[in-house]
JSON list of C-alpha atoms and ligand atoms in Angstrom, two decimals:
[
{"chain": "A", "resi": 1, "resn": "MET", "atom": "CA", "xyz": [0.03, -0.09, 0.08]},
{"chain": "A", "resi": 2, "resn": "GLU", "atom": "CA", "xyz": [1.12, 3.43, -0.83]},
{"chain": "A", "resi": 3, "resn": "ILE", "atom": "CA", "xyz": [0.86, 6.08, 1.87]},
{"chain": "A", "resi": 4, "resn": "LYS", "atom": "CA", "xyz": [-0.20, 9.19, -0.13]},
{"chain": "A", "resi": 5, "resn": "LYS", "atom": "CA", "xyz": [-1.28, 11.40, 2.77]},
{"chain": "A", "resi": 6, "resn": "ALA", "atom": "CA", "xyz": [-0.94, 11.12, 6.44]},
{"chain": "A", "resi": 7, "resn": "THR", "atom": "CA", "xyz": [-2.26, 13.90, 8.72]},
{"chain": "A", "resi": 8, "resn": "PHE", "atom": "CA", "xyz": [-2.97, 14.40, 12.43]},
{"chain": "A", "resi": 9, "resn": "VAL", "atom": "CA", "xyz": [-6.68, 14.51, 13.13]},
{"chain": "A", "resi": 10, "resn": "LYS", "atom": "CA", "xyz": [-7.01, 15.08, 16.83]},
{"chain": "A", "resi": 11, "resn": "SER", "atom": "CA", "xyz": [-6.22, 13.89, 20.45]},
{"chain": "A", "resi": 12, "resn": "CYS", "atom": "CA", "xyz": [-9.04, 12.68, 22.69]},
{"chain": "A", "resi": 13, "resn": "THR", "atom": "CA", "xyz": [-9.52, 11.45, 26.12]},
{"chain": "A", "resi": 14, "resn": "LYS", "atom": "CA", "xyz": [-12.86, 9.70, 25.51]},
{"chain": "A", "resi": 15, "resn": "LEU", "atom": "CA", "xyz": [-14.40, 7.83, 22.69]},
{"chain": "A", "resi": 16, "resn": "ASP", "atom": "CA", "xyz": [-17.30, 10.32, 22.40]},
{"chain": "A", "resi": 17, "resn": "ASP", "atom": "CA", "xyz": [-14.94, 12.78, 20.83]},
{"chain": "A", "resi": 18, "resn": "ALA", "atom": "CA", "xyz": [-13.36, 10.38, 18.54]},
{"chain": "A", "resi": 19, "resn": "PRO", "atom": "CA", "xyz": [-13.70, 10.76, 14.66]},
{"chain": "A", "resi": 20, "resn": "LYS", "atom": "CA", "xyz": [-15.92, 8.11, 13.26]},
{"chain": "A", "resi": 21, "resn": "GLY", "atom": "CA", "xyz": [-16.75, 6.37, 9.94]},
{"chain": "A", "resi": 22, "resn": "LYS", "atom": "CA", "xyz": [-13.19, 5.04, 9.02]},
{"chain": "A", "resi": 23, "resn": "PRO", "atom": "CA", "xyz": [-11.57, 1.65, 9.98]},
{"chain": "A", "resi": 24, "resn": "GLU", "atom": "CA", "xyz": [-9.01, 2.08, 12.56]},
{"chain": "A", "resi": 25, "resn": "TYR", "atom": "CA", "xyz": [-5.85, 0.39, 13.85]},
{"chain": "A", "resi": 26, "resn": "ALA", "atom": "CA", "xyz": [-4.55, 1.14, 17.25]},
{"chain": "A", "resi": 27, "resn": "PHE", "atom": "CA", "xyz": [-1.00, 0.70, 18.42]},
{"chain": "A", "resi": 28, "resn": "ILE", "atom": "CA", "xyz": [-0.48, -0.31, 22.11]},
{"chain": "A", "resi": 29, "resn": "GLY", "atom": "CA", "xyz": [2.29, -1.56, 24.25]},
{"chain": "A", "resi": 30, "resn": "ARG", "atom": "CA", "xyz": [4.39, -0.75, 27.42]},
{"chain": "A", "resi": 31, "resn": "SER", "atom": "CA", "xyz": [5.83, 2.84, 27.60]},
{"chain": "A", "resi": 32, "resn": "ASN", "atom": "CA", "xyz": [8.91, 3.39, 25.31]},
{"chain": "A", "resi": 33, "resn": "VAL", "atom": "CA", "xyz": [8.46, 0.05, 23.37]},
{"chain": "A", "resi": 34, "resn": "GLY", "atom": "CA", "xyz": [8.28, 2.15, 20.14]},
{"chain": "A", "resi": 35, "resn": "LYS", "atom": "CA", "xyz": [4.65, 2.78, 19.23]},
{"chain": "A", "resi": 36, "resn": "SER", "atom": "CA", "xyz": [5.05, 6.33, 18.06]},
{"chain": "A", "resi": 37, "resn": "SER", "atom": "CA", "xyz": [8.10, 5.41, 16.20]},
{"chain": "A", "resi": 38, "resn": "LEU", "atom": "CA", "xyz": [6.58, 2.59, 14.38]},
{"chain": "A", "resi": 39, "resn": "ILE", "atom": "CA", "xyz": [3.74, 4.68, 13.22]},
{"chain": "A", "resi": 40, "resn": "ASN", "atom": "CA", "xyz": [6.28, 7.24, 11.77]},
{"chain": "A", "resi": 41, "resn": "MET", "atom": "CA", "xyz": [8.13, 4.33, 10.09]},
{"chain": "A", "resi": 42, "resn": "LEU", "atom": "CA", "xyz": [4.87, 3.03, 8.56]},
{"chain": "A", "resi": 43, "resn": "VAL", "atom": "CA", "xyz": [3.74, 6.28, 7.11]},
{"chain": "A", "resi": 44, "resn": "GLU", "atom": "CA", "xyz": [7.36, 7.42, 6.25]},
{"chain": "A", "resi": 45, "resn": "ARG", "atom": "CA", "xyz": [6.95, 10.77, 8.05]},
{"chain": "A", "resi": 46, "resn": "ASN", "atom": "CA", "xyz": [9.80, 11.63, 10.60]},
{"chain": "A", "resi": 47, "resn": "SER", "atom": "CA", "xyz": [7.52, 13.18, 13.40]},
{"chain": "A", "resi": 48, "resn": "LEU", "atom": "CA", "xyz": [3.91, 12.56, 12.51]},
{"chain": "A", "resi": 49, "resn": "ALA", "atom": "CA", "xyz": [3.53, 10.98, 15.90]},
{"chain": "A", "resi": 50, "resn": "LYS", "atom": "CA", "xyz": [5.87, 12.41, 18.78]},
{"chain": "A", "resi": 51, "resn": "THR", "atom": "CA", "xyz": [8.39, 10.17, 20.13]},
{"chain": "A", "resi": 52, "resn": "SER", "atom": "CA", "xyz": [10.73, 10.50, 23.08]},
{"chain": "A", "resi": 53, "resn": "SER", "atom": "CA", "xyz": [13.68, 8.50, 24.72]},
{"chain": "A", "resi": 54, "resn": "LYS", "atom": "CA", "xyz": [11.67, 9.01, 27.98]},
{"chain": "A", "resi": 55, "resn": "PRO", "atom": "CA", "xyz": [8.70, 6.77, 28.68]},
{"chain": "A", "resi": 56, "resn": "GLY", "atom": "CA", "xyz": [5.27, 8.34, 29.00]},
{"chain": "A", "resi": 57, "resn": "LYS", "atom": "CA", "xyz": [5.40, 10.66, 25.95]},
{"chain": "A", "resi": 58, "resn": "THR", "atom": "CA", "xyz": [2.13, 9.81, 24.44]},
{"chain": "A", "resi": 59, "resn": "GLN", "atom": "CA", "xyz": [-0.84, 10.51, 26.95]},
{"chain": "A", "resi": 60, "resn": "LEU", "atom": "CA", "xyz": [-3.94, 10.83, 24.83]},
{"chain": "A", "resi": 61, "resn": "ILE", "atom": "CA", "xyz": [-5.72, 8.85, 22.18]},
{"chain": "A", "resi": 62, "resn": "ASN", "atom": "CA", "xyz": [-4.32, 10.27, 18.99]},
{"chain": "A", "resi": 63, "resn": "TYR", "atom": "CA", "xyz": [-5.91, 9.96, 15.74]},
{"chain": "A", "resi": 64, "resn": "PHE", "atom": "CA", "xyz": [-3.97, 10.10, 12.24]},
{"chain": "A", "resi": 65, "resn": "ASP", "atom": "CA", "xyz": [-5.82, 9.87, 8.90]},
{"chain": "A", "resi": 66, "resn": "ILE", "atom": "CA", "xyz": [-4.31, 7.71, 6.28]},
{"chain": "A", "resi": 67, "resn": "ASN", "atom": "CA", "xyz": [-4.94, 8.40, 2.54]},
{"chain": "A", "resi": 68, "resn": "GLU", "atom": "CA", "xyz": [-8.32, 9.75, 3.72]},
{"chain": "A", "resi": 69, "resn": "GLN", "atom": "CA", "xyz": [-9.52, 6.15, 4.05]},
{"chain": "A", "resi": 70, "resn": "TRP", "atom": "CA", "xyz": [-8.42, 4.82, 7.43]},
{"chain": "A", "resi": 71, "resn": "HIS", "atom": "CA", "xyz": [-7.14, 5.93, 10.91]},
{"chain": "A", "resi": 72, "resn": "ILE", "atom": "CA", "xyz": [-4.26, 4.87, 12.85]},
{"chain": "A", "resi": 73, "resn": "VAL", "atom": "CA", "xyz": [-4.67, 5.31, 16.64]},
{"chain": "A", "resi": 74, "resn": "ASP", "atom": "CA", "xyz": [-1.55, 6.03, 18.90]},
{"chain": "A", "resi": 75, "resn": "LEU", "atom": "CA", "xyz": [-2.30, 4.99, 22.45]},
{"chain": "A", "resi": 76, "resn": "PRO", "atom": "CA", "xyz": [-0.25, 5.93, 25.73]},
{"chain": "A", "resi": 77, "resn": "GLY", "atom": "CA", "xyz": [1.79, 3.10, 26.93]},
{"chain": "A", "resi": 78, "resn": "TYR", "atom": "CA", "xyz": [0.63, 0.60, 29.76]},
{"chain": "A", "resi": 79, "resn": "GLY", "atom": "CA", "xyz": [2.80, -0.10, 32.75]},
{"chain": "A", "resi": 80, "resn": "TYR", "atom": "CA", "xyz": [4.46, 3.34, 33.07]},
{"chain": "A", "resi": 81, "resn": "ALA", "atom": "CA", "xyz": [5.48, 3.47, 36.75]},
{"chain": "A", "resi": 82, "resn": "LYS", "atom": "CA", "xyz": [6.72, 7.14, 36.88]},
{"chain": "A", "resi": 83, "resn": "THR", "atom": "CA", "xyz": [3.09, 8.71, 36.78]},
{"chain": "A", "resi": 84, "resn": "SER", "atom": "CA", "xyz": [1.00, 8.82, 39.80]},
{"chain": "A", "resi": 85, "resn": "LYS", "atom": "CA", "xyz": [-1.33, 5.70, 40.59]},
{"chain": "A", "resi": 86, "resn": "LYS", "atom": "CA", "xyz": [-4.46, 8.01, 39.99]},
{"chain": "A", "resi": 87, "resn": "ASN", "atom": "CA", "xyz": [-3.13, 8.94, 36.67]},
{"chain": "A", "resi": 88, "resn": "ARG", "atom": "CA", "xyz": [-2.27, 5.40, 35.72]},
{"chain": "A", "resi": 89, "resn": "GLU", "atom": "CA", "xyz": [-5.78, 4.28, 36.48]},
{"chain": "A", "resi": 90, "resn": "LEU", "atom": "CA", "xyz": [-7.18, 6.98, 34.40]},
{"chain": "A", "resi": 91, "resn": "PHE", "atom": "CA", "xyz": [-5.08, 6.07, 31.60]},
{"chain": "A", "resi": 92, "resn": "SER", "atom": "CA", "xyz": [-5.87, 2.32, 31.75]},
{"chain": "A", "resi": 93, "resn": "GLU", "atom": "CA", "xyz": [-9.71, 3.34, 32.13]},
{"chain": "A", "resi": 94, "resn": "MET", "atom": "CA", "xyz": [-9.27, 5.57, 28.90]},
{"chain": "A", "resi": 95, "resn": "ILE", "atom": "CA", "xyz": [-7.32, 2.71, 26.93]},
{"chain": "A", "resi": 96, "resn": "LYS", "atom": "CA", "xyz": [-9.86, 0.00, 28.09]},
{"chain": "A", "resi": 97, "resn": "ASP", "atom": "CA", "xyz": [-12.83, 2.05, 27.25]},
{"chain": "A", "resi": 98, "resn": "TYR", "atom": "CA", "xyz": [-11.42, 2.87, 23.86]},
{"chain": "A", "resi": 99, "resn": "LEU", "atom": "CA", "xyz": [-10.32, -0.84, 23.04]},
{"chain": "A", "resi": 100, "resn": "PHE", "atom": "CA", "xyz": [-13.46, -2.56, 24.24]},
{"chain": "A", "resi": 101, "resn": "ASN", "atom": "CA", "xyz": [-16.03, 0.10, 22.81]},
{"chain": "A", "resi": 102, "resn": "SER", "atom": "CA", "xyz": [-14.61, 1.68, 19.66]},
{"chain": "A", "resi": 103, "resn": "GLU", "atom": "CA", "xyz": [-16.88, 0.66, 16.94]},
{"chain": "A", "resi": 104, "resn": "ASN", "atom": "CA", "xyz": [-14.38, 1.23, 14.20]},
{"chain": "A", "resi": 105, "resn": "LEU", "atom": "CA", "xyz": [-11.40, -0.64, 15.75]},
{"chain": "A", "resi": 106, "resn": "MET", "atom": "CA", "xyz": [-10.32, -3.41, 13.29]},
{"chain": "A", "resi": 107, "resn": "THR", "atom": "CA", "xyz": [-7.19, -4.54, 15.04]},
{"chain": "A", "resi": 108, "resn": "VAL", "atom": "CA", "xyz": [-4.97, -3.72, 17.99]},
{"chain": "A", "resi": 109, "resn": "PHE", "atom": "CA", "xyz": [-1.38, -4.16, 17.25]},
{"chain": "A", "resi": 110, "resn": "ILE", "atom": "CA", "xyz": [0.29, -5.02, 20.54]},
{"chain": "A", "resi": 111, "resn": "LEU", "atom": "CA", "xyz": [3.98, -3.98, 20.46]},
{"chain": "A", "resi": 112, "resn": "ILE", "atom": "CA", "xyz": [6.47, -6.01, 22.48]},
{"chain": "A", "resi": 113, "resn": "ASP", "atom": "CA", "xyz": [10.23, -5.17, 23.08]},
{"chain": "A", "resi": 114, "resn": "SER", "atom": "CA", "xyz": [12.23, -7.92, 21.17]},
{"chain": "A", "resi": 115, "resn": "ARG", "atom": "CA", "xyz": [15.16, -7.34, 23.44]},
{"chain": "A", "resi": 116, "resn": "ILE", "atom": "CA", "xyz": [13.47, -8.81, 26.74]},
{"chain": "A", "resi": 117, "resn": "PRO", "atom": "CA", "xyz": [11.56, -11.87, 27.74]},
{"chain": "A", "resi": 118, "resn": "PRO", "atom": "CA", "xyz": [7.83, -11.60, 27.78]},
{"chain": "A", "resi": 119, "resn": "GLN", "atom": "CA", "xyz": [6.81, -9.42, 30.55]},
{"chain": "A", "resi": 120, "resn": "GLU", "atom": "CA", "xyz": [3.86, -10.03, 32.85]},
{"chain": "A", "resi": 121, "resn": "SER", "atom": "CA", "xyz": [2.15, -6.80, 31.96]},
{"chain": "A", "resi": 122, "resn": "ASP", "atom": "CA", "xyz": [2.48, -7.87, 28.12]},
{"chain": "A", "resi": 123, "resn": "LEU", "atom": "CA", "xyz": [0.99, -11.42, 28.81]},
{"chain": "A", "resi": 124, "resn": "ASP", "atom": "CA", "xyz": [-1.78, -9.86, 31.00]},
{"chain": "A", "resi": 125, "resn": "PHE", "atom": "CA", "xyz": [-2.50, -7.32, 28.13]},
{"chain": "A", "resi": 126, "resn": "ILE", "atom": "CA", "xyz": [-2.63, -10.03, 25.48]},
{"chain": "A", "resi": 127, "resn": "TYR", "atom": "CA", "xyz": [-4.82, -12.26, 27.42]},
{"chain": "A", "resi": 128, "resn": "ASN", "atom": "CA", "xyz": [-7.20, -9.48, 28.37]},
{"chain": "A", "resi": 129, "resn": "MET", "atom": "CA", "xyz": [-7.62, -8.55, 24.63]},
{"chain": "A", "resi": 130, "resn": "GLY", "atom": "CA", "xyz": [-7.99, -12.21, 23.69]},
{"chain": "A", "resi": 131, "resn": "ALA", "atom": "CA", "xyz": [-10.57, -12.85, 26.24]},
{"chain": "A", "resi": 132, "resn": "ASN", "atom": "CA", "xyz": [-12.60, -9.84, 25.07]},
{"chain": "A", "resi": 133, "resn": "GLU", "atom": "CA", "xyz": [-12.34, -11.02, 21.46]},
{"chain": "A", "resi": 134, "resn": "VAL", "atom": "CA", "xyz": [-10.31, -7.91, 20.31]},
{"chain": "A", "resi": 135, "resn": "PRO", "atom": "CA", "xyz": [-8.67, -8.86, 17.15]},
{"chain": "A", "resi": 136, "resn": "LEU", "atom": "CA", "xyz": [-4.88, -8.59, 17.67]},
{"chain": "A", "resi": 137, "resn": "VAL", "atom": "CA", "xyz": [-1.52, -8.94, 15.97]},
{"chain": "A", "resi": 138, "resn": "LEU", "atom": "CA", "xyz": [1.80, -8.95, 17.87]},
{"chain": "A", "resi": 139, "resn": "VAL", "atom": "CA", "xyz": [4.64, -6.86, 16.79]},
{"chain": "A", "resi": 140, "resn": "TYR", "atom": "CA", "xyz": [8.09, -7.20, 18.07]},
{"chain": "A", "resi": 141, "resn": "THR", "atom": "CA", "xyz": [9.84, -3.82, 18.06]},
{"chain": "A", "resi": 142, "resn": "LYS", "atom": "CA", "xyz": [13.53, -2.73, 17.92]},
{"chain": "A", "resi": 143, "resn": "ILE", "atom": "CA", "xyz": [14.94, -5.96, 16.37]},
{"chain": "A", "resi": 144, "resn": "ASP", "atom": "CA", "xyz": [17.73, -3.85, 14.95]},
{"chain": "A", "resi": 145, "resn": "LYS", "atom": "CA", "xyz": [19.13, -4.00, 18.29]},
{"chain": "A", "resi": 146, "resn": "ILE", "atom": "CA", "xyz": [19.44, -7.59, 18.74]},
{"chain": "A", "resi": 147, "resn": "SER", "atom": "CA", "xyz": [20.81, -10.79, 16.93]},
{"chain": "A", "resi": 148, "resn": "LYS", "atom": "CA", "xyz": [18.38, -12.84, 14.82]},
{"chain": "A", "resi": 149, "resn": "ASN", "atom": "CA", "xyz": [18.93, -15.95, 17.17]},
{"chain": "A", "resi": 150, "resn": "LYS", "atom": "CA", "xyz": [17.98, -13.96, 20.20]},
{"chain": "A", "resi": 151, "resn": "VAL", "atom": "CA", "xyz": [14.91, -12.71, 18.51]},
{"chain": "A", "resi": 152, "resn": "ASN", "atom": "CA", "xyz": [13.89, -16.23, 17.42]},
{"chain": "A", "resi": 153, "resn": "GLY", "atom": "CA", "xyz": [14.50, -17.47, 21.15]},
{"chain": "A", "resi": 154, "resn": "THR", "atom": "CA", "xyz": [12.23, -14.79, 22.40]},
{"chain": "A", "resi": 155, "resn": "VAL", "atom": "CA", "xyz": [9.53, -15.21, 20.02]},
{"chain": "A", "resi": 156, "resn": "ALA", "atom": "CA", "xyz": [9.59, -19.14, 20.67]},
{"chain": "A", "resi": 157, "resn": "ALA", "atom": "CA", "xyz": [9.23, -18.43, 24.48]},
{"chain": "A", "resi": 158, "resn": "LEU", "atom": "CA", "xyz": [6.28, -16.22, 23.96]},
{"chain": "A", "resi": 159, "resn": "LYS", "atom": "CA", "xyz": [4.68, -18.77, 21.54]},
{"chain": "A", "resi": 160, "resn": "ARG", "atom": "CA", "xyz": [5.24, -21.57, 24.21]},
{"chain": "A", "resi": 161, "resn": "LYS", "atom": "CA", "xyz": [3.72, -19.29, 26.92]},
{"chain": "A", "resi": 162, "resn": "LEU", "atom": "CA", "xyz": [0.52, -18.49, 24.74]},
{"chain": "A", "resi": 163, "resn": "SER", "atom": "CA", "xyz": [0.12, -22.05, 23.75]},
{"chain": "A", "resi": 164, "resn": "GLU", "atom": "CA", "xyz": [-0.45, -22.92, 27.37]},
{"chain": "A", "resi": 165, "resn": "ASN", "atom": "CA", "xyz": [-3.79, -21.00, 26.93]},
{"chain": "A", "resi": 166, "resn": "TRP", "atom": "CA", "xyz": [-4.66, -20.64, 23.44]},
{"chain": "A", "resi": 167, "resn": "GLU", "atom": "CA", "xyz": [-4.87, -23.21, 20.61]},
{"chain": "A", "resi": 168, "resn": "GLU", "atom": "CA", "xyz": [-4.59, -20.75, 17.77]},
{"chain": "A", "resi": 169, "resn": "LEU", "atom": "CA", "xyz": [-1.63, -18.26, 18.01]},
{"chain": "A", "resi": 170, "resn": "PRO", "atom": "CA", "xyz": [-1.97, -14.63, 16.84]},
{"chain": "A", "resi": 171, "resn": "GLN", "atom": "CA", "xyz": [0.10, -13.39, 13.94]},
{"chain": "A", "resi": 172, "resn": "ILE", "atom": "CA", "xyz": [3.49, -12.24, 14.90]},
{"chain": "A", "resi": 173, "resn": "ILE", "atom": "CA", "xyz": [5.55, -9.65, 12.99]},
{"chain": "A", "resi": 174, "resn": "LEU", "atom": "CA", "xyz": [9.20, -8.49, 13.68]},
{"chain": "A", "resi": 175, "resn": "SER", "atom": "CA", "xyz": [9.91, -4.93, 13.27]},
{"chain": "A", "resi": 176, "resn": "SER", "atom": "CA", "xyz": [12.39, -2.06, 13.31]},
{"chain": "A", "resi": 177, "resn": "SER", "atom": "CA", "xyz": [11.50, 1.45, 12.95]},
{"chain": "A", "resi": 178, "resn": "VAL", "atom": "CA", "xyz": [15.18, 2.07, 12.12]},
{"chain": "A", "resi": 179, "resn": "SER", "atom": "CA", "xyz": [15.55, -0.38, 9.20]},
{"chain": "A", "resi": 180, "resn": "GLY", "atom": "CA", "xyz": [11.93, -0.48, 7.97]},
{"chain": "A", "resi": 181, "resn": "VAL", "atom": "CA", "xyz": [11.56, -4.17, 8.56]},
{"chain": "A", "resi": 182, "resn": "GLY", "atom": "CA", "xyz": [8.00, -5.26, 9.25]},
{"chain": "A", "resi": 183, "resn": "ARG", "atom": "CA", "xyz": [6.60, -2.33, 7.24]},
{"chain": "A", "resi": 184, "resn": "LYS", "atom": "CA", "xyz": [5.25, -4.01, 4.29]},
{"chain": "A", "resi": 185, "resn": "GLN", "atom": "CA", "xyz": [3.77, -6.94, 6.37]},
{"chain": "A", "resi": 186, "resn": "ILE", "atom": "CA", "xyz": [1.87, -4.54, 8.59]},
{"chain": "A", "resi": 187, "resn": "LEU", "atom": "CA", "xyz": [0.49, -2.40, 5.75]},
{"chain": "A", "resi": 188, "resn": "ASP", "atom": "CA", "xyz": [-0.43, -5.42, 3.64]},
{"chain": "A", "resi": 189, "resn": "TYR", "atom": "CA", "xyz": [-2.36, -6.73, 6.66]},
{"chain": "A", "resi": 190, "resn": "ILE", "atom": "CA", "xyz": [-4.08, -3.51, 7.04]},
{"chain": "A", "resi": 191, "resn": "GLN", "atom": "CA", "xyz": [-5.05, -3.31, 3.31]},
{"chain": "A", "resi": 192, "resn": "GLU", "atom": "CA", "xyz": [-6.46, -6.82, 3.47]},
{"chain": "A", "resi": 193, "resn": "THR", "atom": "CA", "xyz": [-8.34, -6.06, 6.71]},
{"chain": "A", "resi": 194, "resn": "ASN", "atom": "CA", "xyz": [-9.76, -2.74, 5.28]},
{"chain": "A", "resi": 195, "resn": "LYS", "atom": "CA", "xyz": [-11.71, -4.77, 2.81]},
{"chain": "A", "resi": 196, "resn": "LEU", "atom": "CA", "xyz": [-13.77, -6.21, 5.82]},
{"chain": "A", "resi": 197, "resn": "TYR", "atom": "CA", "xyz": [-14.98, -2.81, 7.00]},
{"chain": "A", "resi": 198, "resn": "ILE", "atom": "CA", "xyz": [-18.56, -2.23, 6.53]},
{"chain": "A", "resi": 199, "resn": "TYR", "atom": "CA", "xyz": [-19.39, 1.50, 5.78]},
{"chain": "B", "resi": 201, "resn": "LIG", "atom": "P1", "xyz": [5.32, 6.25, 24.96]},
{"chain": "B", "resi": 201, "resn": "LIG", "atom": "O1", "xyz": [4.56, 7.23, 24.03]},
{"chain": "B", "resi": 201, "resn": "LIG", "atom": "O2", "xyz": [6.16, 6.95, 26.05]},
{"chain": "B", "resi": 201, "resn": "LIG", "atom": "O3", "xyz": [4.51, 5.06, 25.65]},
{"chain": "B", "resi": 201, "resn": "LIG", "atom": "O4", "xyz": [6.58, 5.55, 24.08]},
{"chain": "B", "resi": 201, "resn": "LIG", "atom": "P2", "xyz": [6.56, 4.79, 22.54]},
{"chain": "B", "resi": 201, "resn": "LIG", "atom": "O5", "xyz": [6.06, 3.32, 22.78]},
{"chain": "B", "resi": 201, "resn": "LIG", "atom": "O6", "xyz": [5.59, 5.55, 21.70]},
{"chain": "B", "resi": 201, "resn": "LIG", "atom": "O7", "xyz": [7.83, 4.90, 22.20]},
{"chain": "B", "resi": 201, "resn": "LIG", "atom": "P3", "xyz": [8.68, 5.85, 21.26]},
{"chain": "B", "resi": 201, "resn": "LIG", "atom": "O8", "xyz": [8.24, 5.64, 19.83]},
{"chain": "B", "resi": 201, "resn": "LIG", "atom": "O9", "xyz": [8.51, 7.32, 21.60]},
{"chain": "B", "resi": 201, "resn": "LIG", "atom": "O10", "xyz": [10.12, 5.28, 21.10]},
{"chain": "B", "resi": 201, "resn": "LIG", "atom": "C1", "xyz": [10.95, 5.22, 22.44]},
{"chain": "B", "resi": 201, "resn": "LIG", "atom": "C2", "xyz": [12.41, 5.21, 22.15]},
{"chain": "B", "resi": 201, "resn": "LIG", "atom": "O11", "xyz": [12.79, 4.03, 21.53]},
{"chain": "B", "resi": 201, "resn": "LIG", "atom": "C3", "xyz": [12.95, 6.30, 21.42]},
{"chain": "B", "resi": 201, "resn": "LIG", "atom": "O12", "xyz": [14.25, 6.81, 21.79]},
{"chain": "B", "resi": 201, "resn": "LIG", "atom": "C4", "xyz": [12.99, 5.69, 19.94]},
{"chain": "B", "resi": 201, "resn": "LIG", "atom": "O13", "xyz": [13.98, 6.41, 19.13]},
{"chain": "B", "resi": 201, "resn": "LIG", "atom": "C5", "xyz": [13.49, 4.37, 20.25]},
{"chain": "B", "resi": 201, "resn": "LIG", "atom": "N1", "xyz": [13.08, 3.52, 19.27]},
{"chain": "B", "resi": 201, "resn": "LIG", "atom": "C6", "xyz": [11.71, 3.20, 18.87]},
{"chain": "B", "resi": 201, "resn": "LIG", "atom": "N2", "xyz": [11.74, 2.28, 17.97]},
{"chain": "B", "resi": 201, "resn": "LIG", "atom": "C7", "xyz": [12.95, 1.90, 17.68]},
{"chain": "B", "resi": 201, "resn": "LIG", "atom": "C8", "xyz": [13.52, 0.83, 16.77]},
{"chain": "B", "resi": 201, "resn": "LIG", "atom": "O14", "xyz": [12.88, 0.11, 16.14]},
{"chain": "B", "resi": 201, "resn": "LIG", "atom": "N3", "xyz": [15.03, 0.67, 16.76]},
{"chain": "B", "resi": 201, "resn": "LIG", "atom": "C9", "xyz": [15.75, 1.38, 17.80]},
{"chain": "B", "resi": 201, "resn": "LIG", "atom": "N4", "xyz": [16.95, 1.30, 17.60]},
{"chain": "B", "resi": 201, "resn": "LIG", "atom": "N5", "xyz": [15.18, 2.32, 18.54]},
{"chain": "B", "resi": 201, "resn": "LIG", "atom": "C10", "xyz": [13.78, 2.57, 18.46]},
{"chain": "B", "resi": 202, "resn": "LIG", "atom": "MG1", "xyz": [4.29, 7.30, 22.09]}
]
């Protein structure tokens, strides 16, 4: 898929304010995993989504319009420890409300850092989405930072873990926002899934 146009639409804190009428794809994962960077890599714009080396950069539900046909949704990270407990709860309520109630959400891409073993917060989140029948794809990020062997080991460990509970495993995509690996796979997936959207 060619990205002809990518524009920021708006930031919201609740679903009522969200733009409607187009299929949307959300990106979620622990703080600093590389959600905003992956979005910029997909649309080939350096700073459409704001990134930072400090965790906790994205704090709202941010909508981007792609080719005037579909939306990308950049979400705040989960498991960010440095904000207050009250703030964390507000965040997770906002994210949950969005993920469980958005009418246009086609798939949530759950991002996982390829450099570390599966974290409890990641597994909790994956199981929670699965249990609520939210369509999901798992995306390993930052694979430019580790060896192929190590990535394969980490993916195998996650698959083993998920197989304890699930018969069918979700699609897993390896990515790097630095090298562009994974871009085509993600965009092909979105192109195919867009065909299922009922206007
Ligand atoms: P929050 O909005 O804070 O939840 O973070 P985020 O998940 O949006 O992460 P962000 O895209 O802001 O990236 C966090 C840091 O990781 C930045 O310093 C990025 O440059 C770096 N980063 C993200 N993706 C990659 C990648 O694929 N490779 C490498 N080497 N660095 C990356
Ligand atoms: Mg971000």
